[in-house]
Amino acid sequence: NKDAMESVRLWDWRPLKQTYKQLQELKQYYFFNDVDVDRYIIDGKKIAVNLSARELSIDGLGGNAQTWQNRHLIYTHGYGAVMSRVDRISSEGLPVFMIQDIPPKSDVGIKIDRPEVYYGEHKNSYAITNTSIQPGEFDYPSGDENKYTTYAGTGGIKLDSFFKRLLTAVAFGDVNLLISGNISSESRVLFRRNIVEIAQTYVPFLELDDDPYLVISEGKLYWIIDAYTQSDQFPYSTPISAGGKTLNYIRNSVKIVIDAYNGRISCYISDSSDPIIKAYAKIFPNLFKELKDVPEGLKSHLRYPETIFNIQSHMLLKYHMTNPNVFYNNEDLWAIPTQIYGSSEEPVHSYYLVTTLPNEKRSEFILILPFTPYKKNNMMSFLTAKCDMPDYGQLQLYQLPKDKLNYGPMQIEARINQDPEISKQLTLWSQKGTNVIRGNMLAIPIKESIIYIEPLYLKAETSEMPELKKVIVAFSDKIVMENDLPTAIEKLFFGSGFATDAEKSDTRGMSLKSMADRASFHFSKAEEYMRAGNWKGYGEELESLKNILNQMKSQGN
């Protein structure tokens, strides 16, 4: 499953957020609220990425800078975003950025022409733009100087009358709005700048997902929020507790899109079969649009939400049983497996990845979660949800063969602890005062089997920046730990790793298929060395690839 191996989410959002903070916040008044997972077409291939908006945190200004003018007239917006591949690691154990810095620099052709973030996840107070304050509205830092701008959007309210200024002064309890000489008839007051507050005000009858995510489309930044209709009154339906509420009916009926520059909101009906949203659409005929009206640049980034997927997964633990007697006696209950994260045991979370599912021909962006038998640790099955059009929303349950042992996540965790080489290294790091963070255990489907991948992050006691230093890969009865995924895969399946040139190119006794697989790994490794600027490693891998191709040619003849 080459597609899956090229988009394995080695970077978990929790340590990655800390790393983004140290490397890319750049100034004390910038802030990364969250790290999202999405997919983009890069060089003709669908690639999974992490990305985050660089938002403004006005409280980050120094004490003397906390003036009314700075808080409301000068520092008004965040700037740009960062993006990195989920599967790439630099030689220093850091993410490989595709978009970074200020102004945003892109290595992959994804441009951000409108990088200003006036509306985001972070809660900032109101801002007043288009004022006469000098030197102007702060845009971004550039070396020893600052760049300034004038807002050209349509967000907020234009303060073109005394009455409007009076009302806003009363609304915000701030007399400066009324008396400031910097405010003119061309000024605009931007308020309610938190995207969740915008959506709650616009569609208060919908329940909002707690994980809005950023999308870069046609040079602009957008936020997408999943919204739900729900009830606890649906007949003959088992209730479940979710988000502090008890419900027995939920539909992801609406996709909300908010422009990060203008704050403009659009609501698209994503489940036209839902009777509740049908009723709301008749009550408010101009409020909702059809899903087909979503711009193509945004439609390709719609995700099946984890919230509803997790609810469906929990219901499936019991309701996968179709035999009445088996169901009544709870003979085949399933469970959500657990894993080691950091140093603590926790449930496995559903996760997004790009992969080619069994019996499918194309790579897809999916959401996946494995299952184990109740009070047992071996893997039984996994549920997937497709995110790409035209198959968006299709759920598929895959059951593994029952005639052989399929290791579950905690069984792999136990084998990691019992492996002499790995456990020795983990102990050595701990004795040196290094904090070892065991990342998410990822179960990747490979035909009728599962390959497990777990990243290891190291963080010094004096540092706030985790570094991804090792990758553990397990398949069947084999388990290995290497510096990166291609090397670990090579060692797992071919046994030798990248020890010597002779070993690298020795393909005696191998089938053409195995030789082709090995050639593919050498090519992937060469690409990685090229991106990292390691030209010695790049040349060695190309030489190994050349030797294998020559031997394949000889064997074919």
Coordinates of C-alpha atoms in Angstrom, one line a residue, residues 37-446:
V37 CA -5.1 17.4 9.0
D38 CA -6.2 17.7 5.4
R39 CA -5.1 16.6 1.9
Y40 CA -3.9 18.6 -1.1
I41 CA -2.9 17.7 -4.6
I42 CA 0.8 18.2 -4.9
D43 CA 2.7 17.3 -8.1
G44 CA -0.3 15.4 -9.2
K45 CA -0.6 13.3 -6.1
K46 CA -3.0 13.4 -3.1
I47 CA -0.8 14.1 -0.1
A48 CA -1.9 14.4 3.6
V49 CA -0.6 17.5 5.4
N50 CA -0.7 19.3 8.7
L51 CA -1.6 23.0 8.7
S52 CA -2.3 25.8 11.1
A53 CA -3.3 29.5 10.9
R54 CA -0.9 32.0 12.5
E55 CA -3.5 34.0 14.5
L56 CA -3.2 37.2 16.5
S57 CA -3.0 36.9 20.3
I58 CA -3.2 40.5 21.4
D59 CA -2.5 39.5 25.0
G60 CA 1.0 38.6 23.8
L61 CA 2.0 42.2 23.5
G62 CA 4.3 43.5 26.3
G63 CA 2.8 45.4 29.2
N64 CA 3.7 48.8 28.0
A65 CA 2.3 48.0 24.6
Q66 CA -1.2 47.2 26.0
T67 CA -2.7 50.5 24.9
W68 CA -6.1 51.0 23.5
Q69 CA -4.7 52.1 20.1
N70 CA -2.5 49.0 19.9
R71 CA -5.2 46.6 20.9
H72 CA -7.9 47.9 18.7
L73 CA -6.5 50.1 15.9
I74 CA -3.0 48.8 15.1
Y75 CA -2.7 45.1 15.9
T76 CA -5.8 43.8 14.2
H77 CA -5.1 40.5 12.5
G78 CA -2.9 37.4 12.3
Y79 CA -0.9 36.5 9.3
G80 CA -0.6 33.4 7.1
A81 CA -0.4 29.8 7.9
V82 CA 2.1 26.9 8.1
M83 CA 1.9 23.6 6.3
S84 CA 4.0 20.5 6.6
R85 CA 3.8 16.9 5.3
V86 CA 2.5 14.4 7.8
D87 CA 5.1 11.8 6.8
R88 CA 8.3 13.8 6.5
I89 CA 11.1 14.3 9.0
S90 CA 14.1 16.5 8.7
S91 CA 17.6 15.2 9.6
E92 CA 17.1 17.2 12.9
G93 CA 13.8 15.4 13.7
L94 CA 11.7 18.4 12.8
P95 CA 8.8 18.8 10.4
V96 CA 9.5 19.5 6.7
F97 CA 7.6 22.7 5.9
M98 CA 5.8 23.2 2.6
I99 CA 4.5 26.7 3.7
Q100 CA 6.4 28.7 6.3
D101 CA 7.6 32.1 7.5
I102 CA 6.2 35.7 7.0
P103 CA 5.3 36.5 4.3
P104 CA 4.3 32.9 3.5
K105 CA 6.8 31.0 1.4
S106 CA 5.5 27.9 -0.5
D107 CA 7.7 25.1 -1.9
V108 CA 4.7 23.3 -3.5
G109 CA 2.9 25.9 -5.5
I110 CA 0.1 26.5 -2.9
K111 CA 0.0 30.3 -2.7
I112 CA -1.5 32.5 -0.1
D113 CA -2.4 35.8 -1.7
R114 CA -4.6 37.0 1.1
P115 CA -2.8 35.9 4.2
E116 CA -4.4 38.3 6.7
V117 CA -6.5 36.4 9.4
Y118 CA -9.1 38.8 10.8
Y119 CA -11.5 35.9 11.8
G120 CA -10.3 32.7 13.4
E121 CA -10.5 30.3 16.3
H122 CA -8.8 32.5 18.8
K123 CA -11.0 35.0 20.7
N124 CA -9.9 38.5 20.1
S125 CA -11.8 41.7 20.9
Y126 CA -13.1 44.1 18.3
A127 CA -10.8 45.8 15.8
I128 CA -11.3 49.1 14.0
T129 CA -9.8 49.3 10.5
N130 CA -9.3 52.1 8.0
T131 CA -8.4 54.7 10.7
S132 CA -6.1 57.6 10.4
I133 CA -3.6 56.3 13.1
Q134 CA 0.0 56.5 12.1
P135 CA 2.0 54.7 10.8
G136 CA -1.1 52.6 10.1
E137 CA -2.5 49.1 10.7
F138 CA 0.3 46.6 11.4
D139 CA 0.5 43.9 8.8
Y140 CA 3.6 41.8 9.5
P141 CA 7.2 42.2 10.7
S142 CA 10.0 42.4 8.0
G143 CA 13.5 42.3 9.3
D144 CA 14.1 45.4 11.5
E145 CA 11.0 47.1 10.2
N146 CA 7.3 46.6 10.2
K147 CA 4.9 46.5 7.2
Y148 CA 1.6 48.3 7.4
T149 CA -1.7 47.9 5.5
T150 CA -5.2 49.2 5.0
Y151 CA -8.1 46.7 5.3
A152 CA -9.8 46.2 1.9
G153 CA -12.5 43.8 3.0
T154 CA -16.2 44.0 3.8
G155 CA -16.2 42.6 7.3
G156 CA -17.9 44.4 10.2
I157 CA -19.9 47.6 10.2
K158 CA -18.9 50.9 8.6
L159 CA -18.8 53.7 11.2
D160 CA -20.2 56.3 8.8
S161 CA -22.5 58.1 11.2
F162 CA -22.5 59.4 14.7
F163 CA -25.4 57.1 15.6
K164 CA -23.4 54.0 14.6
R165 CA -20.4 55.1 16.7
L166 CA -22.7 55.8 19.7
L167 CA -24.3 52.4 19.4
T168 CA -21.0 50.6 19.2
A169 CA -19.6 52.6 22.1
V170 CA -22.6 51.5 24.2
A171 CA -22.4 47.9 22.9
F172 CA -18.8 47.5 23.9
G173 CA -18.9 49.8 26.9
D174 CA -16.0 51.8 25.5
V175 CA -16.2 55.6 25.2
N176 CA -13.0 55.6 23.0
L177 CA -15.2 54.5 20.1
L178 CA -17.0 57.8 20.4
I179 CA -14.2 60.2 21.1
S180 CA -11.2 58.9 19.3
G181 CA -10.0 61.3 16.6
N182 CA -8.5 58.4 14.6
I183 CA -11.9 57.0 13.6
S184 CA -13.5 58.5 10.5
S185 CA -16.6 57.8 8.3
E186 CA -14.4 55.3 6.3
S187 CA -13.6 53.2 9.4
R188 CA -15.0 49.8 10.0
V189 CA -15.5 48.0 13.4
L190 CA -14.9 44.3 13.1
F191 CA -16.5 42.4 16.0
R192 CA -17.5 38.8 16.8
R193 CA -14.3 37.7 15.2
N194 CA -14.3 34.1 16.6
I195 CA -15.6 31.8 13.9
V196 CA -17.6 29.7 16.4
E197 CA -19.4 32.7 17.7
I198 CA -20.2 33.8 14.1
A199 CA -21.7 30.4 13.3
Q200 CA -23.6 30.2 16.6
T201 CA -25.1 33.6 15.9
Y202 CA -26.0 32.8 12.4
V203 CA -27.5 29.2 12.9
P204 CA -28.1 29.0 16.7
F205 CA -30.4 26.0 16.2
L206 CA -27.5 23.8 15.0
E207 CA -24.9 22.0 17.1
L208 CA -21.3 22.9 16.0
D209 CA -18.3 20.6 15.8
D210 CA -15.5 21.5 18.2
D211 CA -12.8 21.1 15.6
P212 CA -13.0 23.8 12.8
Y213 CA -10.3 23.4 10.3
L214 CA -8.4 25.7 7.9
V215 CA -8.4 25.4 4.1
I216 CA -6.2 27.2 1.6
S217 CA -8.1 27.7 -1.6
E218 CA -7.4 30.0 -4.6
G219 CA -4.9 32.0 -2.6
K220 CA -7.4 32.7 0.3
L221 CA -7.8 31.3 3.8
Y222 CA -11.2 29.8 4.8
W223 CA -12.5 28.0 7.8
I224 CA -14.8 25.0 7.6
I225 CA -17.1 24.0 10.5
D226 CA -19.3 20.9 10.6
A227 CA -22.7 21.5 12.0
Y228 CA -25.3 18.9 13.2
T229 CA -29.0 18.5 13.7
Q230 CA -29.8 16.3 16.7
S231 CA -32.6 15.1 19.0
D232 CA -33.2 12.9 22.0
Q233 CA -36.8 12.1 20.8
F234 CA -36.2 9.8 17.9
P235 CA -38.4 6.6 18.4
Y236 CA -36.9 3.2 18.9
S237 CA -33.3 4.6 18.9
T238 CA -30.7 3.9 21.6
P239 CA -29.5 7.0 23.3
I240 CA -25.8 7.9 23.7
S241 CA -24.0 10.6 25.6
A242 CA -22.1 13.1 23.4
G243 CA -20.7 16.5 24.2
G244 CA -22.4 16.6 27.6
K245 CA -25.8 15.8 26.0
T246 CA -27.9 12.7 25.6
L247 CA -29.2 12.1 22.1
N248 CA -30.4 9.4 19.9
Y249 CA -30.5 11.1 16.5
I250 CA -27.7 13.1 14.9
R251 CA -26.9 14.1 11.3
N252 CA -24.0 16.1 9.9
S253 CA -26.5 18.2 7.9
V254 CA -24.6 21.4 7.2
K255 CA -21.1 22.5 6.2
I256 CA -20.3 26.0 7.2
V257 CA -17.6 28.0 5.4
I258 CA -16.2 31.3 6.8
D259 CA -13.9 33.6 5.0
A260 CA -10.9 34.4 7.3
Y261 CA -10.5 37.9 5.8
N262 CA -14.1 39.2 5.5
G263 CA -15.9 36.9 8.0
R264 CA -18.5 36.1 5.4
I265 CA -20.4 32.9 6.2
S266 CA -22.0 30.4 3.9
C267 CA -24.0 27.4 4.9
Y268 CA -24.4 24.3 2.7
I269 CA -26.8 21.4 3.3
S270 CA -24.7 18.3 3.2
D271 CA -27.4 15.8 4.1
S272 CA -30.6 16.6 2.2
S273 CA -32.4 13.5 3.5
D274 CA -32.4 15.0 7.1
P275 CA -36.0 16.1 7.8
I276 CA -34.9 18.6 10.5
I277 CA -32.7 20.6 8.1
K278 CA -35.4 20.4 5.5
A279 CA -37.8 22.1 7.9
Y280 CA -35.2 24.8 8.8
A281 CA -34.6 25.3 5.0
K282 CA -38.3 26.0 4.5
I283 CA -38.4 28.4 7.5
F284 CA -35.3 30.2 6.3
P285 CA -35.3 29.8 2.5
N286 CA -32.3 32.2 1.9
L287 CA -30.1 30.8 4.7
F288 CA -28.9 27.6 3.1
K289 CA -27.3 26.6 -0.2
E290 CA -27.0 23.2 -1.8
L291 CA -23.8 21.1 -1.5
K292 CA -23.3 21.3 -5.3
D293 CA -22.9 25.1 -4.8
V294 CA -19.7 24.7 -2.7
P295 CA -16.8 26.0 -4.8
E296 CA -14.7 23.2 -6.2
G297 CA -11.6 24.5 -4.4
L298 CA -13.4 24.0 -1.1
K299 CA -15.4 20.9 -1.9
S300 CA -12.2 18.9 -2.4
H301 CA -11.4 19.6 1.3
L302 CA -14.6 18.5 3.0
R303 CA -13.9 15.9 5.7
Y304 CA -16.2 13.3 7.2
P305 CA -16.2 14.7 10.8
E306 CA -14.7 12.7 13.7
T307 CA -17.5 13.6 16.0
I308 CA -20.2 11.7 14.2
F309 CA -17.8 9.0 13.1
N310 CA -16.9 8.3 16.7
I311 CA -20.6 8.2 17.7
Q312 CA -21.3 5.7 14.9
S313 CA -18.2 3.7 15.9
H314 CA -19.4 3.4 19.5
M315 CA -22.8 2.2 18.4
L316 CA -21.2 -0.3 16.1
L317 CA -19.5 -2.0 19.0
K318 CA -22.8 -3.7 19.8
Y319 CA -25.0 -3.2 16.8
H320 CA -22.7 -5.0 14.3
M321 CA -24.3 -8.2 15.7
T322 CA -27.1 -9.3 13.4
N323 CA -28.0 -12.7 14.9
P324 CA -30.8 -12.1 17.5
N325 CA -29.4 -14.7 20.0
V326 CA -25.9 -13.4 19.7
F327 CA -27.1 -9.9 20.1
Y328 CA -29.3 -10.6 23.1
N329 CA -26.5 -12.5 25.0
N330 CA -23.8 -9.9 24.0
E331 CA -21.7 -12.8 22.7
D332 CA -19.7 -10.7 20.2
L333 CA -19.2 -7.3 21.8
W334 CA -16.4 -5.1 20.4
A335 CA -14.3 -2.4 22.0
I336 CA -12.2 0.6 21.1
P337 CA -8.6 -0.5 21.6
T338 CA -6.2 1.4 23.8
Q339 CA -2.6 2.6 23.1
I340 CA 0.3 4.2 25.0
Y341 CA 0.6 7.9 24.3
G342 CA 3.4 9.6 26.1
S343 CA 3.7 7.3 29.0
S344 CA -0.1 6.8 29.7
E345 CA -2.7 4.4 28.4
E346 CA -5.6 6.0 26.4
P347 CA -8.2 5.0 23.8
V348 CA -7.1 4.9 20.2
H349 CA -8.5 8.0 18.4
S350 CA -9.9 7.9 14.9
Y351 CA -7.5 9.4 12.4
Y352 CA -7.3 10.6 8.8
L353 CA -5.0 9.2 6.2
V354 CA -4.5 8.9 2.5
T355 CA -4.6 5.2 1.5
T356 CA -5.9 2.7 -1.1
L357 CA -8.5 0.6 0.7
P358 CA -8.7 -3.2 0.1
N359 CA -10.4 -4.0 -3.2
E360 CA -10.2 -0.3 -4.3
K361 CA -8.1 1.1 -7.2
R362 CA -7.5 4.7 -6.2
S363 CA -6.0 6.5 -3.2
E364 CA -8.6 8.2 -1.0
F365 CA -8.6 10.5 2.1
I366 CA -10.4 8.5 4.8
L367 CA -11.1 8.4 8.5
I368 CA -10.4 5.1 10.2
L369 CA -10.7 3.4 13.6
P370 CA -9.9 -0.2 14.6
F371 CA -11.9 -2.5 16.9
T372 CA -10.9 -5.3 19.2
P373 CA -13.1 -7.9 21.0
Y374 CA -14.5 -6.8 24.3
K375 CA -11.8 -7.3 27.0
K376 CA -9.4 -8.8 24.4
N377 CA -6.5 -7.1 22.7
N378 CA -6.3 -8.7 19.3
M379 CA -7.7 -6.8 16.3
M380 CA -11.0 -7.9 14.8
S381 CA -12.0 -5.2 12.3
F382 CA -11.8 -1.5 11.4
L383 CA -14.3 1.0 10.2
T384 CA -13.6 3.6 7.5
A385 CA -15.4 6.7 6.2
K386 CA -14.6 8.1 2.8
C387 CA -14.0 11.9 2.6
D388 CA -13.5 12.4 -1.2
M389 CA -16.2 13.1 -3.7
P390 CA -18.2 11.4 -5.2
D391 CA -18.0 8.7 -2.4
Y392 CA -18.1 11.2 0.5
G393 CA -19.8 9.7 3.5
Q394 CA -19.6 6.0 2.6
L395 CA -18.9 3.9 5.6
Q396 CA -17.2 0.5 5.1
L397 CA -16.6 -2.1 7.8
Y398 CA -13.6 -4.4 7.1
Q399 CA -13.3 -7.7 9.2
L400 CA -10.0 -9.4 9.4
P401 CA -9.6 -13.2 8.9
K402 CA -10.6 -15.0 12.1
D403 CA -8.4 -18.1 11.4
K404 CA -5.2 -16.3 12.4
L405 CA -4.0 -13.9 15.1
N406 CA -4.2 -10.3 14.2
Y407 CA -2.2 -8.2 16.8
G408 CA -4.1 -5.3 18.3
P409 CA -2.5 -1.9 19.3
M410 CA -1.9 -2.8 23.0
Q411 CA -0.3 -6.2 22.0
I412 CA 2.1 -4.2 19.7
E413 CA 2.7 -1.8 22.6
A414 CA 3.6 -4.8 24.8
R415 CA 5.9 -6.2 22.2
I416 CA 7.7 -2.8 22.0
N417 CA 8.2 -2.9 25.7
Q418 CA 9.6 -6.4 25.5
D419 CA 11.9 -5.9 22.5
P420 CA 15.4 -5.9 24.0
E421 CA 16.9 -3.3 21.7
I422 CA 14.0 -0.9 21.8
S423 CA 13.4 -1.2 25.5
K424 CA 17.1 -0.7 26.1
Q425 CA 17.1 2.5 24.1
L426 CA 13.9 3.8 25.8
T427 CA 15.5 3.2 29.2
L428 CA 18.8 4.9 28.1
W429 CA 16.9 8.1 27.0
S430 CA 15.0 8.2 30.2
Q431 CA 18.2 7.9 32.3
K432 CA 19.7 10.9 30.4
G433 CA 16.7 13.1 31.5
T434 CA 15.1 13.1 28.1
N435 CA 11.3 12.9 28.0
V436 CA 10.2 10.2 25.6
I437 CA 6.8 10.7 24.0
R438 CA 5.3 7.7 22.4
G439 CA 3.0 9.0 19.6
N440 CA -0.3 7.7 18.3
M441 CA -0.3 4.0 17.3
L442 CA -1.4 3.9 13.6
A443 CA -2.9 0.8 12.2
I444 CA -2.6 0.8 8.4
P445 CA -4.5 -1.8 6.3
I446 CA -2.3 -3.8 3.9

